[in-house]
Structure formats: C-alpha cells, structure tokens
Tab-separated table of C-alpha atoms in Angstrom:
chain	number	residue	atom	x	y	z
A	219	MET	CA	4.280	17.767	-4.660
A	220	ASN	CA	3.188	21.226	-4.967
A	221	GLU	CA	5.276	24.158	-3.247
A	222	GLU	CA	2.664	24.684	-0.343
A	223	GLU	CA	3.424	20.921	0.767
A	224	LYS	CA	7.023	21.355	0.206
A	225	ALA	CA	7.205	23.898	2.311
A	226	VAL	CA	5.274	22.398	5.211
A	227	ALA	CA	7.470	19.296	5.147
A	228	VAL	CA	10.654	21.528	4.975
A	229	ALA	CA	8.981	23.435	8.263
A	230	ALA	CA	8.191	20.226	9.603
A	231	ILE	CA	11.564	18.950	9.642
A	232	ALA	CA	12.987	22.216	10.973
A	233	ALA	CA	10.766	22.230	13.824
A	234	ALA	CA	11.797	18.359	14.841
A	235	GLU	CA	15.146	19.325	14.544
A	236	GLN	CA	14.886	22.218	16.880
A	237	LEU	CA	12.347	20.310	19.303
A	238	ARG	CA	14.616	17.290	19.085
A	239	GLY	CA	11.557	15.191	18.279
A	240	VAL	CA	9.993	13.266	15.072
A	241	VAL	CA	7.843	14.602	12.344
A	242	SER	CA	4.509	12.790	12.374
A	243	GLY	CA	1.260	12.521	11.165
A	244	LEU	CA	0.239	14.194	7.863
A	245	SER	CA	3.542	16.065	7.978
A	246	ALA	CA	5.674	12.918	7.950
A	247	ALA	CA	3.419	11.840	4.990
A	248	LEU	CA	4.456	15.107	3.413
A	249	VAL	CA	8.095	14.589	4.122
A	250	TRP	CA	7.893	10.990	2.338
A	251	GLY	CA	6.414	12.971	-0.694
A	252	TRP	CA	2.874	11.313	-0.797
A	253	SER	CA	-0.450	12.994	-1.814
A	254	VAL	CA	-2.749	14.237	1.050
A	255	LYS	CA	-6.291	15.780	0.797
A	256	HIS	CA	-5.608	18.641	3.183
A	257	VAL	CA	-2.109	20.343	3.893
A	258	PRO	CA	-1.986	20.708	7.592
A	259	LEU	CA	-1.901	24.132	8.872
A	260	ARG	CA	0.839	23.543	10.995
A	261	PRO	CA	3.921	20.968	11.033
A	262	GLU	CA	3.207	17.807	13.364
A	263	VAL	CA	6.181	16.935	15.605
A	264	THR	CA	5.982	14.115	18.372
A	265	ILE	CA	7.912	14.261	21.271
A	266	PRO	CA	8.597	11.926	24.389
A	267	ARG	CA	5.843	12.562	27.019
A	268	SER	CA	8.638	13.373	29.865
A	269	ARG	CA	10.415	16.170	27.632
A	270	ARG	CA	10.139	19.464	28.727
A	271	ILE	CA	9.899	22.242	25.918
A	272	ARG	CA	9.934	26.095	26.260
A	273	ARG	CA	6.476	27.441	24.757
A	274	SER	CA	8.331	29.662	22.587
A	275	ILE	CA	10.205	27.346	20.355
A	276	ALA	CA	7.026	25.247	19.926
A	277	ARG	CA	5.131	28.340	18.870
A	278	GLY	CA	3.368	27.180	15.484
A	279	VAL	CA	3.859	23.683	15.807
A	280	MET	CA	1.546	20.928	16.805
A	281	VAL	CA	3.127	18.962	19.366
A	282	ARG	CA	2.201	15.599	20.227
A	283	ARG	CA	3.724	13.967	23.348
A	284	LEU	CA	4.060	10.148	22.710
A	285	ASP	CA	7.129	7.782	23.072
A	286	ILE	CA	8.020	6.210	19.533
A	287	PRO	CA	10.069	3.358	19.326
A	288	ALA	CA	13.146	3.532	17.919
A	289	CYS	CA	12.491	1.085	15.160
A	290	ASP	CA	9.126	3.339	14.023
A	291	VAL	CA	11.677	6.232	13.465
A	292	ASP	CA	13.633	7.169	10.258
A	293	GLY	CA	16.252	9.895	10.943
A	294	VAL	CA	13.849	12.834	12.199
A	295	VAL	CA	10.566	11.428	10.582
A	296	THR	CA	8.277	8.271	11.535
A	297	THR	CA	9.021	5.279	9.191
A	298	ARG	CA	6.729	4.970	6.148
A	299	LEU	CA	4.751	2.126	7.744
A	300	ARG	CA	4.138	3.892	10.879
A	301	THR	CA	3.048	7.134	9.131
A	302	VAL	CA	0.568	5.408	7.320
A	303	ILE	CA	-0.659	3.720	10.469
A	304	ASP	CA	-0.344	6.765	12.337
A	305	CYS	CA	-2.502	8.794	10.051
A	306	SER	CA	-5.131	5.727	9.399
A	307	ARG	CA	-5.555	5.587	13.008
A	308	LYS	CA	-6.676	9.343	13.700
A	309	LEU	CA	-7.744	10.649	10.240
A	310	PRO	CA	-11.371	10.650	8.479
A	311	PHE	CA	-11.489	7.572	6.092
A	312	ASP	CA	-10.940	9.559	2.818
A	313	GLU	CA	-8.148	11.618	4.227
A	314	ALA	CA	-6.210	8.010	5.274
A	315	LEU	CA	-7.007	6.335	2.138
A	316	CYS	CA	-5.384	9.116	0.469
A	317	VAL	CA	-2.189	8.616	2.535
A	318	ALA	CA	-2.483	4.906	2.123
A	319	ASP	CA	-2.798	4.902	-1.687
A	320	SER	CA	-0.104	7.659	-2.258
A	321	ALA	CA	2.465	5.109	0.230
A	322	LEU	CA	1.670	2.185	-2.112
A	323	ARG	CA	1.915	4.316	-5.140
A	324	LEU	CA	5.417	5.415	-3.967
A	325	GLY	CA	6.835	2.069	-3.049
A	326	VAL	CA	5.208	0.905	0.595
A	327	GLY	CA	4.396	-2.844	-0.043
A	328	ARG	CA	0.827	-3.765	0.169
A	329	GLU	CA	1.456	-6.841	2.051
A	330	GLU	CA	3.925	-5.216	4.571
A	331	LEU	CA	1.217	-2.580	5.178
A	332	VAL	CA	-1.735	-4.981	5.726
A	333	ALA	CA	0.522	-7.154	8.125
A	334	ALA	CA	1.433	-3.953	9.940
A	335	ALA	CA	-1.894	-2.924	10.420
A	336	ASP	CA	-3.131	-6.457	11.775
A	337	ARG	CA	-0.715	-6.187	14.054
A	338	THR	CA	-2.142	-2.890	15.217
A	339	PHE	CA	-4.137	-2.591	18.347
A	340	GLY	CA	-6.107	-0.217	20.598
A	341	PRO	CA	-7.772	2.897	19.528
A	342	GLY	CA	-8.541	3.389	15.802
A	343	ALA	CA	-6.980	0.078	15.185
A	344	GLY	CA	-10.082	-0.766	13.163
A	345	GLY	CA	-9.864	1.972	10.748
A	346	VAL	CA	-6.119	1.314	10.356
A	347	ARG	CA	-7.198	-2.282	9.395
A	348	ARG	CA	-10.097	-1.320	6.728
A	349	VAL	CA	-7.574	1.550	5.095
A	350	ALA	CA	-4.980	-0.798	4.845
A	351	HIS	CA	-6.752	-3.550	3.152
A	352	LEU	CA	-8.760	-1.168	0.980
A	353	ALA	CA	-5.463	1.059	0.020
A	354	HIS	CA	-4.641	0.505	-3.641
A	355	GLY	CA	-1.647	2.171	-5.482
A	356	GLY	CA	-3.485	2.440	-8.775
A	357	ALA	CA	-4.990	5.909	-7.646
A	358	ASP	CA	-2.895	8.618	-9.601
A	359	ASN	CA	-3.497	11.490	-6.661
A	360	ALA	CA	-5.403	12.317	-3.776
A	361	PHE	CA	-8.379	13.540	-5.808
A	362	GLU	CA	-8.748	9.861	-7.475
A	363	SER	CA	-8.427	8.391	-3.819
A	364	CYS	CA	-11.284	10.851	-2.378
A	365	LEU	CA	-13.659	10.142	-4.983
A	366	ARG	CA	-12.808	6.123	-4.452
A	367	ALA	CA	-13.269	6.735	-0.772
A	368	ILE	CA	-16.937	7.941	-1.552
A	369	ALA	CA	-17.516	5.226	-3.956
A	370	ILE	CA	-16.182	2.544	-1.421
A	371	GLN	CA	-19.104	3.924	1.135
A	372	VAL	CA	-21.917	3.361	-1.539
A	373	ASP	CA	-23.917	0.305	-0.663
A	374	GLY	CA	-23.942	-2.092	-3.541
A	375	LEU	CA	-21.052	-0.443	-5.318
A	376	ASP	CA	-17.716	-2.428	-5.963
A	377	VAL	CA	-15.270	-0.362	-7.818
A	378	GLU	CA	-11.323	-1.125	-8.959
A	379	PRO	CA	-9.122	1.854	-9.931
A	380	GLN	CA	-7.513	2.303	-13.323
A	381	VAL	CA	-9.703	-0.202	-15.043
A	382	ARG	CA	-8.801	-1.172	-18.927
A	383	ILE	CA	-12.383	-1.250	-20.746
A	384	ALA	CA	-12.142	-3.826	-23.571
A	385	GLU	CA	-15.004	-5.332	-25.131
A	386	PRO	CA	-13.259	-7.167	-26.811
A	387	ASP	CA	-11.525	-3.992	-28.213
A	388	PHE	CA	-10.018	-1.737	-26.305
A	389	LEU	CA	-12.626	1.356	-25.424
A	390	GLY	CA	-10.016	3.206	-22.897
A	391	ARG	CA	-8.900	3.154	-19.329
A	392	VAL	CA	-11.130	4.891	-16.580
A	393	ASP	CA	-10.457	6.166	-13.112
A	394	LEU	CA	-12.956	3.565	-11.510
A	395	ALA	CA	-15.238	1.095	-12.701
A	396	ASP	CA	-17.808	-1.608	-11.394
A	397	ARG	CA	-17.733	-4.318	-13.748
A	398	ARG	CA	-20.742	-6.052	-12.583
A	399	LEU	CA	-22.703	-3.092	-12.665
A	400	ARG	CA	-21.213	-1.643	-15.629
A	401	ILE	CA	-20.674	1.644	-14.219
A	402	ILE	CA	-17.638	4.115	-14.695
A	403	ILE	CA	-16.657	6.895	-12.754
A	404	GLU	CA	-14.353	9.695	-13.499
A	405	ALA	CA	-12.252	12.212	-11.625
A	406	ASP	CA	-12.392	15.185	-14.107
A	407	SER	CA	-9.319	17.564	-13.775
A	408	PHE	CA	-8.809	20.809	-15.966
A	409	GLU	CA	-5.247	20.130	-15.469
A	410	PHE	CA	-5.374	16.737	-17.721
A	411	HIS	CA	-8.600	17.938	-19.817
A	412	GLY	CA	-8.423	21.241	-20.404
A	413	THR	CA	-7.595	21.526	-24.130
A	414	ARG	CA	-9.630	21.240	-27.126
A	415	ARG	CA	-7.960	17.931	-27.877
A	416	ALA	CA	-8.638	16.527	-24.641
A	417	LEU	CA	-12.152	17.538	-25.083
A	418	VAL	CA	-12.680	15.859	-28.262
A	419	GLU	CA	-10.894	12.811	-27.156
A	420	ASP	CA	-12.806	12.322	-23.911
A	421	ALA	CA	-16.053	12.923	-25.852
A	422	ALA	CA	-15.305	10.402	-27.966
A	423	ARG	CA	-14.205	7.804	-25.481
A	424	TYR	CA	-17.288	8.328	-23.213
A	425	ASN	CA	-19.483	7.633	-26.375
A	426	ARG	CA	-17.631	4.404	-27.107
A	427	PHE	CA	-18.730	3.450	-23.347
A	428	VAL	CA	-22.174	4.724	-23.337
A	429	ALA	CA	-22.626	2.870	-26.695
A	430	ALA	CA	-21.100	-0.442	-25.089
A	431	GLY	CA	-24.055	-0.300	-22.239
A	432	TRP	CA	-21.906	1.558	-19.443
A	433	ILE	CA	-23.223	4.266	-17.469
A	434	VAL	CA	-20.369	7.164	-17.022
A	435	LEU	CA	-20.544	9.312	-14.200
A	436	ARG	CA	-17.889	12.308	-14.185
A	437	PHE	CA	-17.244	14.220	-10.796
A	438	THR	CA	-15.126	17.705	-10.857
A	439	TRP	CA	-12.462	18.305	-7.666
A	440	GLU	CA	-15.063	20.641	-6.224
A	441	ASP	CA	-17.560	17.824	-6.243
A	442	VAL	CA	-15.375	15.379	-4.646
A	443	MET	CA	-13.585	17.631	-2.136
A	444	LEU	CA	-16.289	19.830	-1.163
A	445	HIS	CA	-19.625	18.258	-1.743
A	446	PRO	CA	-19.078	14.431	-1.095
A	447	GLU	CA	-22.755	14.077	0.213
A	448	VAL	CA	-23.716	15.198	-3.585
A	449	VAL	CA	-21.241	12.771	-5.136
A	450	HIS	CA	-22.408	9.868	-2.682
A	451	GLU	CA	-26.397	10.599	-3.626
A	452	ALA	CA	-25.401	10.658	-7.321
A	453	LEU	CA	-23.608	7.206	-7.184
A	454	SER	CA	-26.098	5.735	-5.105
A	455	GLY	CA	-28.851	6.288	-7.788
A	456	ALA	CA	-26.999	5.124	-10.371
A	457	VAL	CA	-26.718	2.064	-8.729
A	458	ALA	CA	-30.300	1.818	-7.965
A	459	ASP	CA	-31.126	2.496	-11.221
A	460	ARG	CA	-28.774	-0.513	-12.496
A	461	LEU	CA	-29.922	-2.820	-9.906
A	462	ARG	CA	-33.653	-2.062	-11.334
A	463	SER	CA	-32.691	-2.882	-14.703
A	464	MET	CA	-30.703	-5.966	-13.894
A	465	PRO	CA	-32.441	-9.530	-14.248
A	466	ALA	CA	-33.881	-11.054	-10.733
C-alpha cells in the first residue's frame, strides 16, 4: 500500500469509531491492505438505518445506512468476504475484480468466496457471482487486474494470469496469455522495467516469444487505467488476426 491508501484506511477507521459504524466498501478493502484501482476520495462508513448522527461529525465521510449482520463485521470493518461481496455488487467490473483478485492474493479462499457469492441475491448479485468466479490470486497488482478485466471482455480471448511459457525450453513468465491463440499480454510498468538491464532482458524475452510464434502486446499503466477502450480495440484486432490465420 502507498501512503495515500494508508491514510485513507486510517481515516476510515477513525470515522467509523466516531460514528459508531463500520468501515465498508473500498475503504474496507484498503483497511484489509488490498489493491484498488481508485482510492476513494472520502472514507466510507456504514451505520444502522435507524441511527441519527450530527452532520458535523459526518462531514467528509461517505455515510451509508444499512443494517449489517454481526457475522459480517470484524471489529470496525466489514469481514473480508463481505467486503469483496459489497465491492462486487456496486463497483464497475474492473474495479471489483481488482478487489477480488487482491483478496485472493492475500489469503481469502477462492472456494469460500465463490460459495459466498453464490449465496448472494438481490440487486447486483449477478455481478457478484461473475467477479467471484473470475477472480484469480495470480495478478500481482491492480494494474494487472484491470488489464485482465479488459481482456476478459474481448470476444474470443481466453487469458490466464502469470503463465509460464515453455516449448519445451523455458522462454519466460508473462502477465497474461491465451494459449490457444498464442497471444501474450504484458502490463508494462516502469517500476519494474525502468533500468537498462531490465530493458535488455525484456527485449531478449519478447524476441524469444515472437520467434516461437507468439504475438506480444504490451500496455502501459496509462493505456489500461485511462484508455481501456484503446486496449480493448488492440486486443480485439489481435484476436481477429489470429483467427484469420488459423486453419478452419
């Protein structure tokens, strides 16, 4: 977590204690130490429907009114499972997948998440189940989760995260790959690829993939987070090219 995320988590806990409520939504995800696409501008706290509060103590807080069962509360925050379910119910698909991927990466069991999602009904339940069934702990961060969310929505593309490519010799590990179409998709981060040595190693690795018959598409953080439609278009074009070249 970065300093901004830590600050929001701390502020959310303080607000929940003052309002005698529960940290919920993306704020709860941050309290659990999970990755999110966007840090919420205000801490989110849920209080019982019947509780009255003064406006002055709720200033700067997103207050939600809902009677949360005690079994869904852990101290002053919604439980891990409840947090994923809540985020999946109300957030866009890519943002929800970031939370769910991170939850699995940091200890939430996939089977228990799927089971909890399958027991969910009401508004947004379909989205909850979709996210739970597609969540994967292999994504390293929100950047990779958002890239995978875009790829999932491309017709004909079936990607897996953190794929080891060996044919038969080991060629490298990639962020996302469609084995059938032999398409590799990489989330290029300057944080991990910003040195001369990393540049040389990446060039050699990508050359090995291309020589072995793979298509390699690389996307920056700005591409994925700010221009997802451009990423979707590029992936769709790669799929179309691959399908045209495959035997009928």
